[in-house]
Amino acid sequence: MKPELIKEVTYVPYSGNMAAAEAMRQINPDVVAAYPITPQTELMQFFADFVANGLVDTEYIPVESEHSAMSACVGAAAAGSRSMTATAGPGLAYMWEILGIASGMRLPITMTVVNRALSAPINIHGDQSDMMGARDQGWIMLFSENAEEQYDNLIQAIKIAEDERTRLPVMVGMDGFVISHAIERVRLLPDKAVEEFVGEPKVMYSLLDVDNPVTHGAVAMTDSYMEFKRQQRDAMEKAYKVIREVGEAFEEAFGKRYEHIETYKIDDADYVLIVIGSAAGTAKFVIDRMREKGDKVGLIKIRTYRPFPYYDVMDAIESSNCKAIGVFDRAETFGAVGGPLFSDIAAAMYLRGKSYPMIDFIYGLGGRDTNVNHIEEAIDKVKKLAAGEEVPLTNYLNLKE
Amino acid sequence: MAQVNASEVKIPPLKKLTNYPEKLAPGHRLCAGCGASIIIRQMFMVANALGYELVIANATGCVEVCTTIYPYTAWRSPWIHNAFENAASTIAGVEAAYKALKRKGKLPTDKKIKFVALGGDGGTYDIGFQALSGALERGHDFIYVCYDNEAYMNTGIQRSSATPKYANTTTQPVGKCSLGKPQHKKWMPEVAAAHGIPYVAQVSPSHWKDFFEKFKKALLTEGPSYVNAFCVCPRGWRSKEEEGMTIAKLAVETNYWPLFEVENGKWRITHRPRNPKPVAEFLRKQGRFKHLFKPGNEDRIEEIQREVDKRWDWLNKMEELTNREE
Amino acid sequence: MIEIRWHARGGQGAVTASKILASAVIREGKYAQSNPDYGAERSGAPLRTYNRVSEKPITLHCMVLNPDIVVVVDPTLLRSVPILEGTDENAVLVINTNKSPSEIREKLGIEGRKIYTVDATKIAMEELKRPLMNIPMLGALVKALNGIVDIKTVEEDIKKTFGKKVSEEILSANIKALYRAYEEVKSE
Amino acid sequence: MIKGWKDLPIGGVLPEPGTSEKYNTGEWRAWRPVFEKDKCVNCMICWVFCPDSCILVENEQMVGVDYDHCKGCGICAHECPTKALEMKPEYLFREED
């Protein structure tokens, strides 16, 4: 049995990778299969160290590729065990085929994605095109703003994935380098408390129950395939509620609230920014500064990306004094309007029969820095839009023109 | 579990084996005369006799498609299909889960369970090669069984790296400028053996006693085993359904499909045809080689014969080399 | 909030030193960040790494543009990289050099700004027998931070970071180098 | 036969083993192996080679063929050392619909 390392709430200087690895140690999964890839490598090194020193009971499979990492997780989950992995950018792309299999087979696998740009050109730095590229593969998707959120989200992800109403895999993204490799203050929970919070996995249709042999992954022809897809839609819809409930349970246990979205100074905001990931933190700083100058800017940070919290977003927008919206996309959708988040927000407006002026900012691709000045520049454009001036629909931030 | 001496474990006679339940139910939709289901049944015969439960990960392919068309399954053993190229990594995950759950006391300890990855030659020699190599190298406790019917039969007879030279396939068909596949078959069991795993065997269901002995050894082996099984495909080879086992026997008796094993690095030919027949006798039974029997192509058959002889010589040398008294 | 930018070369341990600083500040119950600016560079290539230190939570997740303090670990970078970039007259410079602050000011033509100098290379060679200037520079930086973090906490953090990886001898040499630089650093 | 989406087990799992038995592949058969008990020596060669698990054995005695599933490949008859199985055209046995 693994020893108990953390006995009380502790504040530590941790990188995102360290925080994610620590969460994995405390979750103590049955099986971890993973392949190193920058900027996730360090995370797996930390975890491998836990294995090497008997700090987890995990069966660790250092596979020969990400494709095999996810394949082994599928096998392990179908065998009734709790399985986890982690990857980044091209690694997630290489897993892509098996992502849909994991969700289609309704296997509650949990994965950290250290968000990284996709090739070409090859680039090891942060952006969210990896997860955005995988967004229709039936995984629940959470994004973290900082290292502590990654830790908290990963712990919650276990409960979200394994709930009988969902039985869906969950990926939790954090921005590569900016979060994965930066040291920040992180609040860690006691080992026991995490163990109690995640509880025992509920086993369904285990391959290891040889007295009740089950078949996983059968062929579904035209007469049944759609029914299983419809089930997945249903599970994803229910996941919306499950994520909220788990967030409430987390608050009850540990005093920190997690919802589908986080709002910042939204109530009286004239201008609304919508951001995913670490840039939301920078945006908060800028908002404070803008407010000192009298510009009422507010923020909606998306934590749950799939299932998309359409109503939460619209409730937040409508609770504000919104005159125009700036959506921040750290991924491209070549050939579509704006980035992926832009499309989701547009759909959210449609659901409410509303139409706020809105523009999109493509930022931070391949790790391009997005600093205070760039966000101020974006807010200026949103203000112009609100004032009825003509502003391009899609804008690149911090681009060499 | 201590290593069991295989020679002390006896497989009862066929009659006795009929007393165990069939783990591959009838009603699957493999072609009439398919060699794959014979291979699977023989695997279960041995597992039954030795008291093992098999947990199977099946690569995409004929067997996977035909045995589990929703809402039917032919399997009476735990079975999973994940994708085409990952049977080995899938079973690695299952095996890891078994170890972890057993260690945590969450599984009954009285069961003898063996993990099997099952794939055709496409899922083994080609697209699944990386996952297989990785799983063999990591030393998972499992048996990889390849039912080698020498082409992608599930999708309509496309060439694979297991397809023999001059076989007619739909992706390298015979034509005015082509005599079929231009390359010889990959020596897959030899490649598997090069991983230094404890047990590798090549088998044919036609030689079922040899098959039984080898599958028994694979079951008793701790760590990875690789079993390459000759799998007739009447549809893909354009051969007569009823002649499946006859063709399999000819494959062995011509040395086209040598029966051998590699046990802890020692190579051993397990069946030596007394008077090996010319490979042409094996080829003649199959429509996929029909063009070779047209006048003018005699040297092509000789070329195949030379490849057969070369591999046979090589195996003999390996046997001699690895069994030499130091 | 104080923002710090380090200039060093790959392999000199600047990233580690910046992590130790953040770590020590966090251990004292305050907030800090250490964020390296990773490239594909290897040993010897110029690199930058950043710190933020604050009494309040830090949400900024971007590079440091206008550092309050610039640390130059390798004196050969003084001319080759723009060490003053983004700084104003109130900035503090902590430089590894055998020269005095006024000599450096004159040599580089620096106006305004407070300059700290310390011969970290000499300290490193004497204590560690190798040109590892990161820990001495950290000692000098702690002095420049003027009480924001206790040198003793930094010492604890070095022990924690290096503890299992290096011998007792090397560890105490590092601690000695830390304190020497902390004491020997000069300012004007 | 396949239930609505709300009633199917999730993820396409088949919790019940060996249900293919309910599927009649005997329909596919053009040739039928006919068994003559008198000629049989119960060597079980037909049983070890049958691809469709269709050789019926009771108390270690070969008793016949599962015609609900036998696809009529003919391996059993071809390999039978005593000619206890013989392939005959299926139409001789099927009543016209």
Tab-separated table of N, CA and C in Angstrom, chain B residues 163-288:
chain	number	residue	atom	x	y	z
B	163	THR	N	1.875	-11.528	-47.525
B	163	THR	CA	1.523	-12.148	-48.807
B	163	THR	C	2.784	-12.698	-49.467
B	164	PRO	N	2.728	-13.948	-49.936
B	164	PRO	CA	3.919	-14.503	-50.577
B	164	PRO	C	4.128	-13.927	-51.983
B	165	LYS	N	5.333	-14.040	-52.449
B	165	LYS	CA	5.672	-13.531	-53.784
B	165	LYS	C	4.813	-14.216	-54.846
B	166	TYR	N	4.372	-13.410	-55.798
B	166	TYR	CA	3.590	-13.855	-56.957
B	166	TYR	C	2.148	-14.224	-56.640
B	167	ALA	N	1.713	-14.025	-55.402
B	167	ALA	CA	0.295	-14.264	-55.132
B	167	ALA	C	-0.511	-13.140	-55.766
B	168	ASN	N	-1.662	-13.487	-56.263
B	168	ASN	CA	-2.548	-12.515	-56.892
B	168	ASN	C	-3.404	-11.855	-55.810
B	169	THR	N	-3.291	-10.547	-55.669
B	169	THR	CA	-4.134	-9.824	-54.708
B	169	THR	C	-4.774	-8.656	-55.425
B	170	THR	N	-5.758	-8.053	-54.782
B	170	THR	CA	-6.477	-6.980	-55.472
B	170	THR	C	-5.693	-5.672	-55.503
B	171	THR	N	-4.697	-5.532	-54.648
B	171	THR	CA	-3.904	-4.304	-54.699
B	171	THR	C	-2.569	-4.492	-55.406
B	172	GLN	N	-2.207	-5.740	-55.675
B	172	GLN	CA	-1.096	-5.995	-56.586
B	172	GLN	C	-1.514	-7.173	-57.467
B	173	PRO	N	-2.471	-6.872	-58.343
B	173	PRO	CA	-3.057	-7.964	-59.126
B	173	PRO	C	-2.121	-8.446	-60.231
B	174	VAL	N	-2.442	-9.612	-60.721
B	174	VAL	CA	-1.750	-10.131	-61.896
B	174	VAL	C	-2.285	-9.387	-63.110
B	175	GLY	N	-1.394	-8.964	-63.988
B	175	GLY	CA	-1.805	-8.256	-65.199
B	175	GLY	C	-0.734	-8.412	-66.263
B	176	LYS	N	-0.894	-7.677	-67.330
B	176	LYS	CA	0.063	-7.775	-68.432
B	176	LYS	C	1.494	-7.509	-67.963
B	177	CYS	N	1.612	-6.571	-67.031
B	177	CYS	CA	2.943	-6.184	-66.567
B	177	CYS	C	3.221	-6.670	-65.155
B	178	SER	N	2.382	-7.526	-64.634
B	178	SER	CA	2.539	-7.924	-63.230
B	178	SER	C	2.242	-9.396	-63.031
B	179	LEU	N	3.062	-10.011	-62.211
B	179	LEU	CA	2.806	-11.408	-61.849
B	179	LEU	C	2.311	-11.497	-60.412
B	180	GLY	N	1.732	-10.384	-59.918
B	180	GLY	CA	1.264	-10.375	-58.540
B	180	GLY	C	2.262	-9.676	-57.651
B	181	LYS	N	2.291	-10.052	-56.382
B	181	LYS	CA	3.156	-9.343	-55.432
B	181	LYS	C	4.633	-9.543	-55.776
B	182	PRO	N	5.390	-8.468	-55.843
B	182	PRO	CA	6.798	-8.595	-56.246
B	182	PRO	C	7.761	-9.016	-55.136
B	183	GLN	N	7.310	-8.999	-53.878
B	183	GLN	CA	8.237	-9.283	-52.771
B	183	GLN	C	7.872	-10.587	-52.068
B	184	HIS	N	8.886	-11.170	-51.453
B	184	HIS	CA	8.622	-12.340	-50.628
B	184	HIS	C	7.946	-11.940	-49.329
B	185	LYS	N	7.432	-12.938	-48.635
B	185	LYS	CA	6.754	-12.762	-47.355
B	185	LYS	C	7.766	-12.382	-46.266
B	186	LYS	N	7.305	-11.566	-45.335
B	186	LYS	CA	8.124	-11.229	-44.167
B	186	LYS	C	8.247	-12.458	-43.256
B	187	TRP	N	9.385	-12.637	-42.670
B	187	TRP	CA	9.570	-13.768	-41.753
B	187	TRP	C	9.184	-13.331	-40.329
B	188	MET	N	7.914	-13.287	-40.124
B	188	MET	CA	7.421	-12.663	-38.895
B	188	MET	C	7.813	-13.389	-37.602
B	189	PRO	N	7.668	-14.723	-37.513
B	189	PRO	CA	8.054	-15.356	-36.243
B	189	PRO	C	9.524	-15.120	-35.919
B	190	GLU	N	10.339	-15.046	-36.956
B	190	GLU	CA	11.753	-14.769	-36.739
B	190	GLU	C	11.931	-13.363	-36.169
B	191	VAL	N	11.125	-12.433	-36.685
B	191	VAL	CA	11.185	-11.057	-36.179
B	191	VAL	C	10.738	-11.039	-34.712
B	192	ALA	N	9.672	-11.769	-34.425
B	192	ALA	CA	9.198	-11.833	-33.035
B	192	ALA	C	10.290	-12.412	-32.137
B	193	ALA	N	10.950	-13.469	-32.639
B	193	ALA	CA	12.001	-14.112	-31.839
B	193	ALA	C	13.147	-13.154	-31.558
B	194	ALA	N	13.376	-12.245	-32.518
B	194	ALA	CA	14.468	-11.288	-32.338
B	194	ALA	C	14.223	-10.339	-31.165
B	195	HIS	N	13.012	-10.337	-30.617
B	195	HIS	CA	12.731	-9.544	-29.412
B	195	HIS	C	13.277	-10.219	-28.150
B	196	GLY	N	13.748	-11.459	-28.335
B	196	GLY	CA	14.282	-12.164	-27.170
B	196	GLY	C	13.213	-12.602	-26.187
B	197	ILE	N	11.983	-12.767	-26.677
B	197	ILE	CA	10.894	-13.192	-25.784
B	197	ILE	C	11.023	-14.686	-25.481
B	198	PRO	N	10.371	-15.163	-24.429
B	198	PRO	CA	10.597	-16.551	-24.016
B	198	PRO	C	10.085	-17.604	-24.998
B	199	TYR	N	9.025	-17.296	-25.741
B	199	TYR	CA	8.497	-18.368	-26.590
B	199	TYR	C	7.903	-17.841	-27.892
B	200	VAL	N	8.325	-18.476	-28.983
B	200	VAL	CA	7.790	-18.175	-30.314
B	200	VAL	C	7.501	-19.502	-30.988
B	201	ALA	N	6.377	-19.592	-31.676
B	201	ALA	CA	6.081	-20.838	-32.391
B	201	ALA	C	5.367	-20.550	-33.684
B	202	GLN	N	5.612	-21.402	-34.656
B	202	GLN	CA	4.822	-21.373	-35.879
B	202	GLN	C	4.036	-22.675	-35.933
B	203	VAL	N	2.737	-22.546	-36.178
B	203	VAL	CA	1.858	-23.721	-36.111
B	203	VAL	C	0.937	-23.770	-37.315
B	204	SER	N	0.318	-24.941	-37.475
B	204	SER	CA	-0.744	-25.083	-38.466
B	204	SER	C	-1.827	-25.959	-37.848
B	205	PRO	N	-3.083	-25.547	-37.975
B	205	PRO	CA	-4.158	-26.347	-37.351
B	205	PRO	C	-4.259	-27.744	-37.942
B	206	SER	N	-3.710	-27.923	-39.150
B	206	SER	CA	-3.736	-29.260	-39.751
B	206	SER	C	-2.906	-30.229	-38.901
B	207	HIS	N	-1.843	-29.721	-38.306
B	207	HIS	CA	-0.988	-30.511	-37.415
B	207	HIS	C	-1.358	-30.169	-35.983
B	208	TRP	N	-2.548	-30.614	-35.622
B	208	TRP	CA	-3.142	-30.151	-34.371
B	208	TRP	C	-2.393	-30.617	-33.131
B	209	LYS	N	-1.747	-31.788	-33.210
B	209	LYS	CA	-1.002	-32.248	-32.023
B	209	LYS	C	0.160	-31.295	-31.738
B	210	ASP	N	0.836	-30.920	-32.821
B	210	ASP	CA	1.930	-29.963	-32.723
B	210	ASP	C	1.396	-28.606	-32.224
B	211	PHE	N	0.257	-28.216	-32.765
B	211	PHE	CA	-0.419	-26.977	-32.352
B	211	PHE	C	-0.702	-27.019	-30.850
B	212	PHE	N	-1.290	-28.129	-30.410
B	212	PHE	CA	-1.667	-28.259	-28.993
B	212	PHE	C	-0.435	-28.122	-28.086
B	213	GLU	N	0.632	-28.828	-28.464
B	213	GLU	CA	1.842	-28.793	-27.635
B	213	GLU	C	2.392	-27.378	-27.538
B	214	LYS	N	2.365	-26.690	-28.673
B	214	LYS	CA	2.939	-25.342	-28.690
B	214	LYS	C	2.044	-24.348	-27.952
B	215	PHE	N	0.755	-24.469	-28.145
B	215	PHE	CA	-0.131	-23.535	-27.439
B	215	PHE	C	-0.076	-23.799	-25.933
B	216	LYS	N	0.108	-25.069	-25.601
B	216	LYS	CA	0.290	-25.419	-24.187
B	216	LYS	C	1.527	-24.711	-23.623
B	217	LYS	N	2.623	-24.783	-24.356
B	217	LYS	CA	3.848	-24.112	-23.895
B	217	LYS	C	3.620	-22.605	-23.758
B	218	ALA	N	2.907	-22.054	-24.741
B	218	ALA	CA	2.623	-20.612	-24.678
B	218	ALA	C	1.808	-20.292	-23.425
B	219	LEU	N	0.830	-21.144	-23.131
B	219	LEU	CA	0.007	-20.921	-21.932
B	219	LEU	C	0.850	-20.991	-20.658
B	220	LEU	N	1.792	-21.916	-20.657
B	220	LEU	CA	2.593	-22.114	-19.448
B	220	LEU	C	3.754	-21.128	-19.336
B	221	THR	N	3.984	-20.386	-20.411
B	221	THR	CA	5.096	-19.432	-20.397
B	221	THR	C	4.719	-18.184	-19.628
B	222	GLU	N	5.595	-17.751	-18.766
B	222	GLU	CA	5.407	-16.459	-18.107
B	222	GLU	C	6.036	-15.409	-18.995
B	223	GLY	N	5.274	-14.389	-19.327
B	223	GLY	CA	5.786	-13.383	-20.249
B	223	GLY	C	5.217	-13.604	-21.634
B	224	PRO	N	5.725	-12.838	-22.599
B	224	PRO	CA	5.103	-12.874	-23.922
B	224	PRO	C	5.467	-14.091	-24.771
B	225	SER	N	4.465	-14.603	-25.473
B	225	SER	CA	4.682	-15.629	-26.498
B	225	SER	C	4.101	-15.104	-27.801
B	226	TYR	N	4.695	-15.550	-28.881
B	226	TYR	CA	4.145	-15.209	-30.197
B	226	TYR	C	3.870	-16.494	-30.948
B	227	VAL	N	2.645	-16.658	-31.429
B	227	VAL	CA	2.270	-17.868	-32.162
B	227	VAL	C	1.774	-17.462	-33.540
B	228	ASN	N	2.453	-17.943	-34.556
B	228	ASN	CA	2.086	-17.632	-35.938
B	228	ASN	C	1.361	-18.842	-36.521
B	229	ALA	N	0.080	-18.679	-36.806
B	229	ALA	CA	-0.732	-19.835	-37.216
B	229	ALA	C	-1.123	-19.743	-38.681
B	230	PHE	N	-0.914	-20.824	-39.375
B	230	PHE	CA	-1.271	-20.890	-40.798
B	230	PHE	C	-2.784	-20.925	-40.931
B	231	CYS	N	-3.308	-19.997	-41.718
B	231	CYS	CA	-4.762	-19.850	-41.766
B	231	CYS	C	-5.247	-19.880	-43.207
B	232	VAL	N	-5.898	-20.967	-43.561
B	232	VAL	CA	-6.401	-21.048	-44.928
B	232	VAL	C	-7.545	-20.063	-45.133
B	233	CYS	N	-7.632	-19.564	-46.366
B	233	CYS	CA	-8.703	-18.633	-46.704
B	233	CYS	C	-9.226	-19.020	-48.082
B	234	PRO	N	-10.225	-19.896	-48.122
B	234	PRO	CA	-10.705	-20.398	-49.419
B	234	PRO	C	-11.114	-19.280	-50.363
B	235	ARG	N	-11.704	-18.226	-49.795
B	235	ARG	CA	-12.181	-17.142	-50.635
B	235	ARG	C	-11.017	-16.318	-51.188
B	236	GLY	N	-10.075	-16.005	-50.338
B	236	GLY	CA	-8.959	-15.161	-50.755
B	236	GLY	C	-7.929	-15.906	-51.589
B	237	TRP	N	-7.848	-17.194	-51.373
B	237	TRP	CA	-6.838	-17.979	-52.091
B	237	TRP	C	-7.440	-18.665	-53.316
B	238	ARG	N	-8.726	-18.536	-53.415
B	238	ARG	CA	-9.494	-19.260	-54.438
B	238	ARG	C	-9.111	-20.746	-54.442
B	239	SER	N	-9.380	-21.322	-53.276
B	239	SER	CA	-9.133	-22.756	-53.094
B	239	SER	C	-10.449	-23.396	-52.679
B	240	LYS	N	-10.476	-24.719	-52.726
B	240	LYS	CA	-11.716	-25.412	-52.378
B	240	LYS	C	-11.909	-25.414	-50.866
B	241	GLU	N	-13.143	-25.106	-50.447
B	241	GLU	CA	-13.433	-25.007	-49.017
B	241	GLU	C	-13.046	-26.281	-48.272
B	242	GLU	N	-13.418	-27.422	-48.877
B	242	GLU	CA	-13.198	-28.694	-48.165
B	242	GLU	C	-11.710	-29.058	-48.102
B	243	GLU	N	-10.898	-28.399	-48.936
B	243	GLU	CA	-9.480	-28.751	-48.985
B	243	GLU	C	-8.609	-27.948	-48.023
B	244	GLY	N	-9.244	-27.164	-47.163
B	244	GLY	CA	-8.496	-26.277	-46.268
B	244	GLY	C	-7.393	-26.986	-45.507
B	245	MET	N	-7.736	-28.085	-44.842
B	245	MET	CA	-6.725	-28.759	-44.028
B	245	MET	C	-5.714	-29.502	-44.900
B	246	THR	N	-6.154	-29.924	-46.082
B	246	THR	CA	-5.230	-30.581	-47.022
B	246	THR	C	-4.170	-29.578	-47.487
B	247	ILE	N	-4.618	-28.370	-47.803
B	247	ILE	CA	-3.678	-27.327	-48.230
B	247	ILE	C	-2.731	-26.973	-47.081
B	248	ALA	N	-3.290	-26.905	-45.878
B	248	ALA	CA	-2.452	-26.607	-44.708
B	248	ALA	C	-1.392	-27.693	-44.517
B	249	LYS	N	-1.822	-28.927	-44.708
B	249	LYS	CA	-0.849	-30.021	-44.595
B	249	LYS	C	0.233	-29.894	-45.657
B	250	LEU	N	-0.187	-29.554	-46.873
B	250	LEU	CA	0.787	-29.389	-47.955
B	250	LEU	C	1.756	-28.249	-47.668
B	251	ALA	N	1.238	-27.179	-47.049
B	251	ALA	CA	2.108	-26.052	-46.707
B	251	ALA	C	3.226	-26.535	-45.788
B	252	VAL	N	2.868	-27.417	-44.879
B	252	VAL	CA	3.868	-27.941	-43.940
B	252	VAL	C	4.769	-28.961	-44.638
B	253	GLU	N	4.170	-29.860	-45.402
B	253	GLU	CA	4.939	-30.959	-45.998
B	253	GLU	C	5.858	-30.486	-47.133
B	254	THR	N	5.597	-29.283	-47.666
B	254	THR	CA	6.498	-28.736	-48.687
B	254	THR	C	7.561	-27.823	-48.073
B	255	ASN	N	7.498	-27.657	-46.750
B	255	ASN	CA	8.369	-26.707	-46.036
B	255	ASN	C	8.037	-25.257	-46.333
B	256	TYR	N	6.892	-25.027	-47.019
B	256	TYR	CA	6.464	-23.636	-47.207
B	256	TYR	C	6.166	-23.025	-45.846
B	257	TRP	N	5.582	-23.809	-44.982
B	257	TRP	CA	5.199	-23.326	-43.646
B	257	TRP	C	5.868	-24.231	-42.612
B	258	PRO	N	7.153	-24.000	-42.341
B	258	PRO	CA	7.845	-24.886	-41.414
B	258	PRO	C	7.279	-24.774	-40.007
B	259	LEU	N	7.138	-25.911	-39.357
B	259	LEU	CA	6.681	-25.906	-37.968
B	259	LEU	C	7.923	-25.852	-37.081
B	260	PHE	N	8.045	-24.773	-36.343
B	260	PHE	CA	9.221	-24.636	-35.481
B	260	PHE	C	8.861	-23.820	-34.262
B	261	GLU	N	9.771	-23.826	-33.314
B	261	GLU	CA	9.565	-23.002	-32.123
B	261	GLU	C	10.904	-22.448	-31.650
B	262	VAL	N	10.817	-21.379	-30.895
B	262	VAL	CA	12.009	-20.794	-30.299
B	262	VAL	C	11.704	-20.662	-28.811
B	263	GLU	N	12.354	-21.512	-28.043
B	263	GLU	CA	12.048	-21.555	-26.620
B	263	GLU	C	13.267	-21.043	-25.862
B	264	ASN	N	13.125	-19.936	-25.208
B	264	ASN	CA	14.237	-19.314	-24.485
B	264	ASN	C	15.510	-19.272	-25.333
B	265	GLY	N	15.331	-18.853	-26.568
B	265	GLY	CA	16.477	-18.661	-27.448
B	265	GLY	C	16.916	-19.899	-28.217
B	266	LYS	N	16.368	-21.047	-27.860
B	266	LYS	CA	16.734	-22.275	-28.583
B	266	LYS	C	15.715	-22.539	-29.689
B	267	TRP	N	16.255	-22.612	-30.900
B	267	TRP	CA	15.403	-22.848	-32.069
B	267	TRP	C	15.247	-24.355	-32.252
B	268	ARG	N	14.021	-24.769	-32.611
B	268	ARG	CA	13.798	-26.196	-32.812
B	268	ARG	C	12.753	-26.388	-33.907
B	269	ILE	N	13.095	-27.167	-34.895
B	269	ILE	CA	12.123	-27.542	-35.923
B	269	ILE	C	11.326	-28.704	-35.357
B	270	THR	N	10.010	-28.544	-35.261
B	270	THR	CA	9.213	-29.552	-34.548
B	270	THR	C	8.642	-30.611	-35.466
B	271	HIS	N	8.745	-30.367	-36.745
B	271	HIS	CA	8.247	-31.367	-37.691
B	271	HIS	C	9.117	-31.318	-38.941
B	272	ARG	N	9.722	-32.479	-39.253
B	272	ARG	CA	10.563	-32.540	-40.451
B	272	ARG	C	9.914	-33.479	-41.456
B	273	PRO	N	9.368	-32.930	-42.529
B	273	PRO	CA	8.776	-33.807	-43.545
B	273	PRO	C	9.842	-34.789	-44.035
B	274	ARG	N	9.451	-36.076	-44.109
B	274	ARG	CA	10.459	-37.080	-44.467
B	274	ARG	C	10.988	-36.817	-45.881
B	275	ASN	N	10.070	-36.675	-46.822
B	275	ASN	CA	10.473	-36.298	-48.184
B	275	ASN	C	9.704	-35.048	-48.582
B	276	PRO	N	10.294	-33.898	-48.319
B	276	PRO	CA	9.537	-32.664	-48.611
B	276	PRO	C	9.050	-32.648	-50.055
B	277	LYS	N	7.787	-32.253	-50.185
B	277	LYS	CA	7.209	-32.194	-51.528
B	277	LYS	C	7.605	-30.879	-52.183
B	278	PRO	N	7.595	-30.838	-53.517
B	278	PRO	CA	7.878	-29.558	-54.175
B	278	PRO	C	6.791	-28.531	-53.839
B	279	VAL	N	7.185	-27.271	-53.703
B	279	VAL	CA	6.241	-26.233	-53.298
B	279	VAL	C	5.111	-26.077	-54.315
B	280	ALA	N	5.392	-26.478	-55.547
B	280	ALA	CA	4.367	-26.372	-56.599
B	280	ALA	C	3.091	-27.110	-56.211
B	281	GLU	N	3.233	-28.186	-55.453
B	281	GLU	CA	2.039	-28.946	-55.061
B	281	GLU	C	1.134	-28.134	-54.144
B	282	PHE	N	1.772	-27.326	-53.334
B	282	PHE	CA	1.020	-26.419	-52.452
B	282	PHE	C	0.403	-25.284	-53.269
B	283	LEU	N	1.192	-24.749	-54.200
B	283	LEU	CA	0.729	-23.604	-54.974
B	283	LEU	C	-0.426	-23.981	-55.896
B	284	ARG	N	-0.352	-25.194	-56.458
B	284	ARG	CA	-1.300	-25.608	-57.471
B	284	ARG	C	-2.738	-25.664	-56.955
B	285	LYS	N	-2.878	-25.859	-55.656
B	285	LYS	CA	-4.221	-25.970	-55.066
B	285	LYS	C	-4.940	-24.631	-54.941
B	286	GLN	N	-4.228	-23.546	-55.285
B	286	GLN	CA	-4.783	-22.227	-54.996
B	286	GLN	C	-4.832	-21.342	-56.238
B	287	GLY	N	-6.023	-20.776	-56.463
B	287	GLY	CA	-6.223	-19.903	-57.619
B	287	GLY	C	-5.320	-18.680	-57.607
B	288	ARG	N	-4.877	-18.265	-56.424
B	288	ARG	CA	-4.054	-17.052	-56.361
B	288	ARG	C	-2.696	-17.236	-57.055
